[in-house]
JSON list of C-alpha atoms in Angstrom, two decimals:
[
{"chain": "A", "resi": 29, "resn": "MET", "atom": "CA", "xyz": [169.78, -217.27, -22.76]},
{"chain": "A", "resi": 30, "resn": "GLY", "atom": "CA", "xyz": [170.00, -214.09, -24.95]},
{"chain": "A", "resi": 31, "resn": "TYR", "atom": "CA", "xyz": [166.30, -213.92, -25.01]},
{"chain": "A", "resi": 32, "resn": "CYS", "atom": "CA", "xyz": [166.40, -214.42, -21.09]},
{"chain": "A", "resi": 33, "resn": "VAL", "atom": "CA", "xyz": [168.93, -211.74, -20.55]},
{"chain": "A", "resi": 34, "resn": "VAL", "atom": "CA", "xyz": [166.71, -209.08, -23.14]},
{"chain": "A", "resi": 35, "resn": "ALA", "atom": "CA", "xyz": [163.37, -209.81, -21.70]},
{"chain": "A", "resi": 36, "resn": "TRP", "atom": "CA", "xyz": [165.08, -209.49, -18.52]},
{"chain": "A", "resi": 37, "resn": "ALA", "atom": "CA", "xyz": [166.01, -205.70, -19.35]},
{"chain": "A", "resi": 38, "resn": "ALA", "atom": "CA", "xyz": [163.26, -205.45, -21.60]},
{"chain": "A", "resi": 39, "resn": "THR", "atom": "CA", "xyz": [160.19, -206.30, -18.20]},
{"chain": "A", "resi": 40, "resn": "GLY", "atom": "CA", "xyz": [162.03, -203.72, -16.10]},
{"chain": "A", "resi": 41, "resn": "GLN", "atom": "CA", "xyz": [163.27, -206.27, -14.11]},
{"chain": "A", "resi": 42, "resn": "MET", "atom": "CA", "xyz": [166.89, -205.56, -14.23]},
{"chain": "A", "resi": 43, "resn": "THR", "atom": "CA", "xyz": [167.20, -203.64, -10.76]},
{"chain": "A", "resi": 44, "resn": "PRO", "atom": "CA", "xyz": [169.26, -204.24, -7.64]},
{"chain": "A", "resi": 45, "resn": "THR", "atom": "CA", "xyz": [167.70, -206.47, -5.33]},
{"chain": "A", "resi": 46, "resn": "ASP", "atom": "CA", "xyz": [166.24, -204.34, -2.04]},
{"chain": "A", "resi": 47, "resn": "THR", "atom": "CA", "xyz": [168.69, -204.97, 0.47]},
{"chain": "A", "resi": 48, "resn": "GLY", "atom": "CA", "xyz": [166.22, -205.13, 3.75]},
{"chain": "A", "resi": 49, "resn": "PRO", "atom": "CA", "xyz": [166.66, -203.92, 6.97]},
{"chain": "A", "resi": 50, "resn": "ASP", "atom": "CA", "xyz": [169.43, -205.47, 8.13]},
{"chain": "A", "resi": 51, "resn": "GLU", "atom": "CA", "xyz": [172.96, -203.55, 8.47]},
{"chain": "A", "resi": 52, "resn": "MET", "atom": "CA", "xyz": [175.77, -205.09, 7.68]},
{"chain": "A", "resi": 53, "resn": "SER", "atom": "CA", "xyz": [178.31, -204.96, 9.48]},
{"chain": "A", "resi": 54, "resn": "GLY", "atom": "CA", "xyz": [182.69, -203.39, 8.67]},
{"chain": "A", "resi": 55, "resn": "ALA", "atom": "CA", "xyz": [183.42, -207.58, 8.80]},
{"chain": "A", "resi": 56, "resn": "VAL", "atom": "CA", "xyz": [180.83, -208.81, 5.96]},
{"chain": "A", "resi": 57, "resn": "THR", "atom": "CA", "xyz": [180.88, -205.50, 4.00]},
{"chain": "A", "resi": 58, "resn": "ALA", "atom": "CA", "xyz": [184.54, -205.63, 3.48]},
{"chain": "A", "resi": 59, "resn": "THR", "atom": "CA", "xyz": [184.21, -209.64, 3.22]},
{"chain": "A", "resi": 60, "resn": "MET", "atom": "CA", "xyz": [182.02, -208.97, -0.11]},
{"chain": "A", "resi": 61, "resn": "TRP", "atom": "CA", "xyz": [184.46, -206.49, -1.52]},
{"chain": "A", "resi": 62, "resn": "VAL", "atom": "CA", "xyz": [187.77, -208.69, -0.94]},
{"chain": "A", "resi": 63, "resn": "LEU", "atom": "CA", "xyz": [185.52, -211.45, -3.12]},
{"chain": "A", "resi": 64, "resn": "GLN", "atom": "CA", "xyz": [184.63, -209.40, -5.42]},
{"chain": "A", "resi": 65, "resn": "ILE", "atom": "CA", "xyz": [187.55, -207.25, -6.50]},
{"chain": "A", "resi": 66, "resn": "GLY", "atom": "CA", "xyz": [189.58, -209.76, -5.59]},
{"chain": "A", "resi": 67, "resn": "GLY", "atom": "CA", "xyz": [187.68, -212.25, -7.73]},
{"chain": "A", "resi": 68, "resn": "ILE", "atom": "CA", "xyz": [188.32, -209.86, -10.77]},
{"chain": "A", "resi": 69, "resn": "LEU", "atom": "CA", "xyz": [192.24, -209.48, -10.31]},
{"chain": "A", "resi": 70, "resn": "ALA", "atom": "CA", "xyz": [192.12, -213.20, -10.07]},
{"chain": "A", "resi": 71, "resn": "THR", "atom": "CA", "xyz": [189.87, -213.89, -12.61]},
{"chain": "A", "resi": 72, "resn": "ALA", "atom": "CA", "xyz": [192.33, -211.73, -14.64]},
{"chain": "A", "resi": 73, "resn": "TYR", "atom": "CA", "xyz": [195.88, -213.43, -13.86]},
{"chain": "A", "resi": 74, "resn": "CYS", "atom": "CA", "xyz": [194.21, -217.16, -14.60]},
{"chain": "A", "resi": 75, "resn": "LEU", "atom": "CA", "xyz": [193.45, -215.11, -18.51]},
{"chain": "A", "resi": 76, "resn": "TRP", "atom": "CA", "xyz": [196.90, -213.65, -18.73]},
{"chain": "A", "resi": 77, "resn": "ARG", "atom": "CA", "xyz": [198.99, -216.95, -17.57]},
{"chain": "A", "resi": 78, "resn": "PHE", "atom": "CA", "xyz": [196.71, -220.16, -18.99]},
{"chain": "A", "resi": 79, "resn": "LEU", "atom": "CA", "xyz": [195.16, -218.19, -21.62]},
{"chain": "A", "resi": 80, "resn": "ILE", "atom": "CA", "xyz": [196.52, -215.15, -22.98]},
{"chain": "A", "resi": 81, "resn": "VAL", "atom": "CA", "xyz": [200.40, -215.74, -22.78]},
{"chain": "A", "resi": 82, "resn": "PRO", "atom": "CA", "xyz": [200.10, -219.96, -24.10]},
{"chain": "A", "resi": 83, "resn": "TRP", "atom": "CA", "xyz": [198.22, -218.05, -27.08]},
{"chain": "A", "resi": 84, "resn": "ARG", "atom": "CA", "xyz": [200.66, -215.54, -28.17]},
{"chain": "A", "resi": 85, "resn": "ARG", "atom": "CA", "xyz": [203.18, -218.12, -27.64]},
{"chain": "A", "resi": 86, "resn": "ASP", "atom": "CA", "xyz": [201.38, -220.69, -29.72]},
{"chain": "A", "resi": 87, "resn": "ARG", "atom": "CA", "xyz": [199.41, -219.23, -31.24]},
{"chain": "A", "resi": 88, "resn": "ARG", "atom": "CA", "xyz": [196.52, -222.33, -30.26]},
{"chain": "A", "resi": 89, "resn": "LEU", "atom": "CA", "xyz": [195.26, -222.85, -27.07]},
{"chain": "A", "resi": 90, "resn": "THR", "atom": "CA", "xyz": [195.73, -225.27, -24.49]},
{"chain": "A", "resi": 91, "resn": "ASN", "atom": "CA", "xyz": [193.28, -227.54, -22.83]},
{"chain": "A", "resi": 92, "resn": "ASP", "atom": "CA", "xyz": [193.88, -225.04, -19.76]},
{"chain": "A", "resi": 93, "resn": "GLY", "atom": "CA", "xyz": [193.11, -222.14, -21.91]},
{"chain": "A", "resi": 94, "resn": "MET", "atom": "CA", "xyz": [190.01, -224.55, -23.01]},
{"chain": "A", "resi": 95, "resn": "LEU", "atom": "CA", "xyz": [188.59, -225.23, -19.67]},
{"chain": "A", "resi": 96, "resn": "LEU", "atom": "CA", "xyz": [189.03, -221.95, -18.53]},
{"chain": "A", "resi": 97, "resn": "ILE", "atom": "CA", "xyz": [186.35, -220.64, -21.41]},
{"chain": "A", "resi": 98, "resn": "ALA", "atom": "CA", "xyz": [184.26, -224.02, -20.36]},
{"chain": "A", "resi": 99, "resn": "CYS", "atom": "CA", "xyz": [184.42, -222.49, -16.45]},
{"chain": "A", "resi": 100, "resn": "PHE", "atom": "CA", "xyz": [183.59, -219.14, -18.36]},
{"chain": "A", "resi": 101, "resn": "ALA", "atom": "CA", "xyz": [180.67, -220.72, -19.83]},
{"chain": "A", "resi": 102, "resn": "MET", "atom": "CA", "xyz": [179.11, -222.46, -16.58]},
{"chain": "A", "resi": 103, "resn": "ALA", "atom": "CA", "xyz": [179.00, -219.61, -14.76]},
{"chain": "A", "resi": 104, "resn": "ILE", "atom": "CA", "xyz": [175.84, -217.59, -16.52]},
{"chain": "A", "resi": 105, "resn": "PRO", "atom": "CA", "xyz": [173.53, -220.39, -17.27]},
{"chain": "A", "resi": 106, "resn": "HIS", "atom": "CA", "xyz": [174.28, -222.51, -14.08]},
{"chain": "A", "resi": 107, "resn": "ASP", "atom": "CA", "xyz": [174.84, -220.67, -11.24]},
{"chain": "A", "resi": 108, "resn": "VAL", "atom": "CA", "xyz": [171.41, -219.41, -10.81]},
{"chain": "A", "resi": 109, "resn": "MET", "atom": "CA", "xyz": [169.50, -222.84, -11.30]},
{"chain": "A", "resi": 110, "resn": "LEU", "atom": "CA", "xyz": [169.86, -223.77, -8.00]},
{"chain": "A", "resi": 111, "resn": "THR", "atom": "CA", "xyz": [166.54, -221.21, -7.32]},
{"chain": "A", "resi": 112, "resn": "TYR", "atom": "CA", "xyz": [164.67, -223.05, -10.83]},
{"chain": "A", "resi": 113, "resn": "THR", "atom": "CA", "xyz": [162.61, -224.80, -8.78]},
{"chain": "A", "resi": 114, "resn": "SER", "atom": "CA", "xyz": [162.46, -223.20, -4.57]},
{"chain": "A", "resi": 115, "resn": "PRO", "atom": "CA", "xyz": [164.90, -220.29, -3.25]},
{"chain": "A", "resi": 116, "resn": "SER", "atom": "CA", "xyz": [167.32, -222.50, -1.34]},
{"chain": "A", "resi": 117, "resn": "PHE", "atom": "CA", "xyz": [169.96, -220.65, -2.18]},
{"chain": "A", "resi": 118, "resn": "SER", "atom": "CA", "xyz": [170.68, -216.61, -2.41]},
{"chain": "A", "resi": 119, "resn": "TYR", "atom": "CA", "xyz": [173.88, -214.53, -1.93]},
{"chain": "A", "resi": 120, "resn": "ASN", "atom": "CA", "xyz": [173.64, -211.01, 0.53]},
{"chain": "A", "resi": 121, "resn": "SER", "atom": "CA", "xyz": [171.64, -208.69, -2.09]},
{"chain": "A", "resi": 122, "resn": "HIS", "atom": "CA", "xyz": [174.48, -205.90, -0.86]},
{"chain": "A", "resi": 123, "resn": "TYR", "atom": "CA", "xyz": [176.32, -206.97, -3.44]},
{"chain": "A", "resi": 124, "resn": "LEU", "atom": "CA", "xyz": [176.84, -205.46, -6.89]},
{"chain": "A", "resi": 125, "resn": "ASN", "atom": "CA", "xyz": [173.92, -207.01, -8.28]},
{"chain": "A", "resi": 126, "resn": "ALA", "atom": "CA", "xyz": [170.71, -206.54, -10.71]},
{"chain": "A", "resi": 127, "resn": "GLY", "atom": "CA", "xyz": [168.85, -208.72, -9.72]},
{"chain": "A", "resi": 128, "resn": "SER", "atom": "CA", "xyz": [168.29, -211.53, -11.69]},
{"chain": "A", "resi": 129, "resn": "TRP", "atom": "CA", "xyz": [166.90, -213.44, -15.17]},
{"chain": "A", "resi": 130, "resn": "MET", "atom": "CA", "xyz": [165.50, -216.10, -13.62]},
{"chain": "A", "resi": 131, "resn": "SER", "atom": "CA", "xyz": [161.80, -215.12, -14.19]},
{"chain": "A", "resi": 132, "resn": "GLN", "atom": "CA", "xyz": [162.19, -215.57, -17.48]},
{"chain": "A", "resi": 133, "resn": "VAL", "atom": "CA", "xyz": [163.52, -218.67, -17.66]},
{"chain": "A", "resi": 134, "resn": "PRO", "atom": "CA", "xyz": [160.47, -221.10, -18.73]},
{"chain": "A", "resi": 135, "resn": "GLY", "atom": "CA", "xyz": [159.31, -223.68, -16.51]},
{"chain": "A", "resi": 136, "resn": "VAL", "atom": "CA", "xyz": [160.36, -221.85, -13.32]},
{"chain": "A", "resi": 137, "resn": "LEU", "atom": "CA", "xyz": [158.84, -222.49, -10.13]},
{"chain": "A", "resi": 138, "resn": "THR", "atom": "CA", "xyz": [160.01, -219.75, -7.76]},
{"chain": "A", "resi": 139, "resn": "PRO", "atom": "CA", "xyz": [157.70, -216.83, -7.75]},
{"chain": "A", "resi": 140, "resn": "ASN", "atom": "CA", "xyz": [159.47, -213.11, -8.42]},
{"chain": "A", "resi": 141, "resn": "ALA", "atom": "CA", "xyz": [162.53, -215.40, -9.49]},
{"chain": "A", "resi": 142, "resn": "HIS", "atom": "CA", "xyz": [163.97, -211.87, -10.23]},
{"chain": "A", "resi": 143, "resn": "ASN", "atom": "CA", "xyz": [164.44, -210.35, -7.04]},
{"chain": "A", "resi": 144, "resn": "VAL", "atom": "CA", "xyz": [166.94, -213.32, -6.44]},
{"chain": "A", "resi": 145, "resn": "PRO", "atom": "CA", "xyz": [170.25, -211.37, -5.86]},
{"chain": "A", "resi": 146, "resn": "GLU", "atom": "CA", "xyz": [172.82, -212.53, -8.67]},
{"chain": "A", "resi": 147, "resn": "PRO", "atom": "CA", "xyz": [176.04, -210.26, -8.28]},
{"chain": "A", "resi": 148, "resn": "LEU", "atom": "CA", "xyz": [178.36, -211.27, -11.78]},
{"chain": "A", "resi": 149, "resn": "ALA", "atom": "CA", "xyz": [180.72, -209.02, -10.32]},
{"chain": "A", "resi": 150, "resn": "LEU", "atom": "CA", "xyz": [181.30, -212.28, -7.71]},
{"chain": "A", "resi": 151, "resn": "THR", "atom": "CA", "xyz": [179.67, -214.88, -9.65]},
{"chain": "A", "resi": 152, "resn": "LEU", "atom": "CA", "xyz": [181.51, -214.88, -13.36]},
{"chain": "A", "resi": 153, "resn": "PRO", "atom": "CA", "xyz": [185.03, -214.60, -12.07]},
{"chain": "A", "resi": 154, "resn": "ALA", "atom": "CA", "xyz": [184.13, -217.06, -9.08]},
{"chain": "A", "resi": 155, "resn": "TYR", "atom": "CA", "xyz": [184.44, -219.32, -12.25]},
{"chain": "A", "resi": 156, "resn": "GLY", "atom": "CA", "xyz": [186.73, -217.91, -14.37]},
{"chain": "A", "resi": 157, "resn": "TRP", "atom": "CA", "xyz": [188.97, -218.00, -10.90]},
{"chain": "A", "resi": 158, "resn": "CYS", "atom": "CA", "xyz": [187.72, -220.56, -8.23]},
{"chain": "A", "resi": 159, "resn": "VAL", "atom": "CA", "xyz": [186.20, -223.55, -10.13]},
{"chain": "A", "resi": 160, "resn": "PHE", "atom": "CA", "xyz": [188.93, -223.06, -12.88]},
{"chain": "A", "resi": 161, "resn": "LEU", "atom": "CA", "xyz": [191.73, -223.44, -9.96]},
{"chain": "A", "resi": 162, "resn": "ALA", "atom": "CA", "xyz": [189.79, -226.14, -8.74]},
{"chain": "A", "resi": 163, "resn": "ALA", "atom": "CA", "xyz": [190.57, -227.97, -10.93]},
{"chain": "A", "resi": 164, "resn": "VAL", "atom": "CA", "xyz": [194.17, -227.22, -11.57]},
{"chain": "A", "resi": 165, "resn": "LEU", "atom": "CA", "xyz": [194.73, -228.41, -7.48]},
{"chain": "A", "resi": 166, "resn": "GLY", "atom": "CA", "xyz": [192.81, -231.56, -7.86]},
{"chain": "A", "resi": 167, "resn": "CYS", "atom": "CA", "xyz": [195.29, -232.28, -11.70]},
{"chain": "A", "resi": 168, "resn": "TRP", "atom": "CA", "xyz": [198.82, -231.39, -9.02]},
{"chain": "A", "resi": 169, "resn": "PHE", "atom": "CA", "xyz": [197.36, -232.91, -5.95]},
{"chain": "A", "resi": 170, "resn": "MET", "atom": "CA", "xyz": [196.42, -236.28, -8.69]},
{"chain": "A", "resi": 171, "resn": "ARG", "atom": "CA", "xyz": [200.11, -236.38, -9.75]},
{"chain": "A", "resi": 172, "resn": "ARG", "atom": "CA", "xyz": [201.30, -235.88, -6.29]},
{"chain": "A", "resi": 173, "resn": "VAL", "atom": "CA", "xyz": [199.27, -239.25, -5.30]},
{"chain": "A", "resi": 174, "resn": "ARG", "atom": "CA", "xyz": [200.58, -240.97, -8.14]},
{"chain": "A", "resi": 175, "resn": "GLU", "atom": "CA", "xyz": [204.27, -239.93, -7.68]},
{"chain": "A", "resi": 176, "resn": "HIS", "atom": "CA", "xyz": [203.95, -241.44, -3.93]},
{"chain": "A", "resi": 177, "resn": "ARG", "atom": "CA", "xyz": [202.10, -243.83, -4.67]},
{"chain": "A", "resi": 178, "resn": "PRO", "atom": "CA", "xyz": [201.92, -245.40, -7.68]},
{"chain": "A", "resi": 179, "resn": "GLN", "atom": "CA", "xyz": [200.30, -248.20, -7.09]},
{"chain": "A", "resi": 180, "resn": "THR", "atom": "CA", "xyz": [197.13, -246.50, -6.71]},
{"chain": "A", "resi": 181, "resn": "SER", "atom": "CA", "xyz": [194.03, -246.69, -8.85]},
{"chain": "A", "resi": 182, "resn": "ASN", "atom": "CA", "xyz": [192.53, -244.00, -11.38]},
{"chain": "A", "resi": 183, "resn": "THR", "atom": "CA", "xyz": [189.41, -245.13, -9.37]},
{"chain": "A", "resi": 184, "resn": "GLY", "atom": "CA", "xyz": [191.39, -244.23, -6.10]},
{"chain": "A", "resi": 185, "resn": "LEU", "atom": "CA", "xyz": [192.79, -240.96, -7.12]},
{"chain": "A", "resi": 186, "resn": "ILE", "atom": "CA", "xyz": [189.15, -239.74, -8.02]},
{"chain": "A", "resi": 187, "resn": "ALA", "atom": "CA", "xyz": [188.37, -240.83, -4.17]},
{"chain": "A", "resi": 188, "resn": "ALA", "atom": "CA", "xyz": [191.03, -239.16, -2.55]},
{"chain": "A", "resi": 189, "resn": "THR", "atom": "CA", "xyz": [190.55, -235.91, -5.03]},
{"chain": "A", "resi": 190, "resn": "LEU", "atom": "CA", "xyz": [186.75, -235.47, -4.30]},
{"chain": "A", "resi": 191, "resn": "ALA", "atom": "CA", "xyz": [187.94, -236.24, -0.28]},
{"chain": "A", "resi": 192, "resn": "LEU", "atom": "CA", "xyz": [190.06, -233.19, -0.36]},
{"chain": "A", "resi": 193, "resn": "PHE", "atom": "CA", "xyz": [187.82, -231.01, -2.01]},
{"chain": "A", "resi": 194, "resn": "MET", "atom": "CA", "xyz": [184.85, -232.22, 0.38]},
{"chain": "A", "resi": 195, "resn": "VAL", "atom": "CA", "xyz": [187.30, -230.76, 3.02]},
{"chain": "A", "resi": 196, "resn": "VAL", "atom": "CA", "xyz": [188.63, -227.78, 1.82]},
{"chain": "A", "resi": 197, "resn": "ASP", "atom": "CA", "xyz": [184.30, -227.15, 0.11]},
{"chain": "A", "resi": 198, "resn": "VAL", "atom": "CA", "xyz": [183.25, -227.61, 3.98]},
{"chain": "A", "resi": 199, "resn": "PHE", "atom": "CA", "xyz": [185.51, -224.91, 5.07]},
{"chain": "A", "resi": 200, "resn": "PHE", "atom": "CA", "xyz": [185.55, -222.70, 3.24]},
{"chain": "A", "resi": 201, "resn": "GLU", "atom": "CA", "xyz": [181.54, -222.17, 2.42]},
{"chain": "A", "resi": 202, "resn": "SER", "atom": "CA", "xyz": [180.80, -222.74, 6.50]},
{"chain": "A", "resi": 203, "resn": "THR", "atom": "CA", "xyz": [182.86, -219.89, 6.84]},
{"chain": "A", "resi": 204, "resn": "LEU", "atom": "CA", "xyz": [180.68, -218.19, 4.01]},
{"chain": "A", "resi": 205, "resn": "VAL", "atom": "CA", "xyz": [177.17, -218.76, 5.24]},
{"chain": "A", "resi": 206, "resn": "HIS", "atom": "CA", "xyz": [177.99, -218.10, 8.63]},
{"chain": "A", "resi": 207, "resn": "LEU", "atom": "CA", "xyz": [179.63, -214.18, 7.77]},
{"chain": "A", "resi": 208, "resn": "HIS", "atom": "CA", "xyz": [176.49, -213.87, 6.14]},
{"chain": "A", "resi": 209, "resn": "VAL", "atom": "CA", "xyz": [177.55, -213.56, 2.48]},
{"chain": "A", "resi": 210, "resn": "GLN", "atom": "CA", "xyz": [174.89, -216.01, 1.38]},
{"chain": "A", "resi": 211, "resn": "ALA", "atom": "CA", "xyz": [172.67, -218.70, 2.87]},
{"chain": "A", "resi": 212, "resn": "TYR", "atom": "CA", "xyz": [171.14, -221.53, 2.13]},
{"chain": "A", "resi": 213, "resn": "THR", "atom": "CA", "xyz": [167.75, -220.37, 2.55]},
{"chain": "A", "resi": 214, "resn": "GLY", "atom": "CA", "xyz": [165.75, -224.18, 2.40]},
{"chain": "A", "resi": 215, "resn": "SER", "atom": "CA", "xyz": [167.31, -227.53, 2.20]},
{"chain": "A", "resi": 216, "resn": "ILE", "atom": "CA", "xyz": [166.82, -230.89, 3.57]},
{"chain": "A", "resi": 217, "resn": "GLY", "atom": "CA", "xyz": [166.78, -230.72, 7.40]},
{"chain": "A", "resi": 218, "resn": "ALA", "atom": "CA", "xyz": [168.13, -234.41, 8.06]},
{"chain": "A", "resi": 219, "resn": "LEU", "atom": "CA", "xyz": [171.13, -234.04, 5.55]},
{"chain": "A", "resi": 220, "resn": "THR", "atom": "CA", "xyz": [171.89, -230.38, 6.22]},
{"chain": "A", "resi": 221, "resn": "LEU", "atom": "CA", "xyz": [174.33, -229.23, 9.18]},
{"chain": "A", "resi": 222, "resn": "TRP", "atom": "CA", "xyz": [173.10, -225.95, 11.35]},
{"chain": "A", "resi": 223, "resn": "LYS", "atom": "CA", "xyz": [169.79, -227.19, 10.68]},
{"chain": "A", "resi": 224, "resn": "GLY", "atom": "CA", "xyz": [167.45, -224.41, 10.71]},
{"chain": "A", "resi": 225, "resn": "THR", "atom": "CA", "xyz": [170.11, -221.44, 11.27]},
{"chain": "A", "resi": 226, "resn": "ASP", "atom": "CA", "xyz": [170.84, -218.36, 9.07]},
{"chain": "A", "resi": 227, "resn": "HIS", "atom": "CA", "xyz": [173.75, -220.12, 8.47]},
{"chain": "A", "resi": 228, "resn": "GLN", "atom": "CA", "xyz": [172.46, -223.69, 7.42]},
{"chain": "A", "resi": 229, "resn": "LEU", "atom": "CA", "xyz": [174.86, -225.99, 4.97]},
{"chain": "A", "resi": 230, "resn": "PRO", "atom": "CA", "xyz": [173.19, -228.75, 3.62]},
{"chain": "A", "resi": 231, "resn": "VAL", "atom": "CA", "xyz": [175.41, -231.77, 3.12]},
{"chain": "A", "resi": 232, "resn": "TYR", "atom": "CA", "xyz": [174.50, -232.59, -0.56]},
{"chain": "A", "resi": 233, "resn": "GLU", "atom": "CA", "xyz": [176.10, -229.27, -1.50]},
{"chain": "A", "resi": 234, "resn": "ILE", "atom": "CA", "xyz": [179.57, -230.45, -0.22]},
{"chain": "A", "resi": 235, "resn": "LEU", "atom": "CA", "xyz": [179.38, -233.78, -2.00]},
{"chain": "A", "resi": 236, "resn": "PHE", "atom": "CA", "xyz": [178.10, -231.41, -5.26]},
{"chain": "A", "resi": 237, "resn": "TRP", "atom": "CA", "xyz": [180.81, -228.75, -5.52]},
{"chain": "A", "resi": 238, "resn": "ALA", "atom": "CA", "xyz": [183.27, -231.94, -4.62]},
{"chain": "A", "resi": 239, "resn": "ALA", "atom": "CA", "xyz": [182.47, -234.03, -7.01]},
{"chain": "A", "resi": 240, "resn": "PHE", "atom": "CA", "xyz": [181.72, -230.80, -9.35]}
]
């Protein structure tokens, strides 16, 4: 990872992706800024609540704290890999970005992959609040199900939680693609909602994120 970032800077590819001729509406621009600034604030809260306070109190990392660190660790290598073999996903290039380091990843198949915008002010905090808090929500949901239906098996709990997050993801991601703050630029047509539009959403992506 360190090599990719150094090479990204050394080759002069660490530059913002061209936004193109399309102008963004006020609503879309506001949404992008809310997601970036709100995400940073939400992440700061998570760091304080689940990492710093327990550490200061107990002088050790809690399970939640370690999970939060793991979520951050996943953000950098994982997020851009959606475009490893083909340009199948992209954030809106009006986000704050400097392109991406994808062209430096060994074996990458997407041409000019450094032009795929990776808005770190959005994605790095998102793994620290969105992914982490989803895990916290999932644990809370399973506890509630077990309290009300103690006979529920572990398999049943996992299935119920998976279904919950699939519903959440459909609402969340369909909103984002309809607002054009992100786009699935390539997908399997037969497994895609709103196929062929600029707001298409792969069904398998919904399943992937719910399971993730």
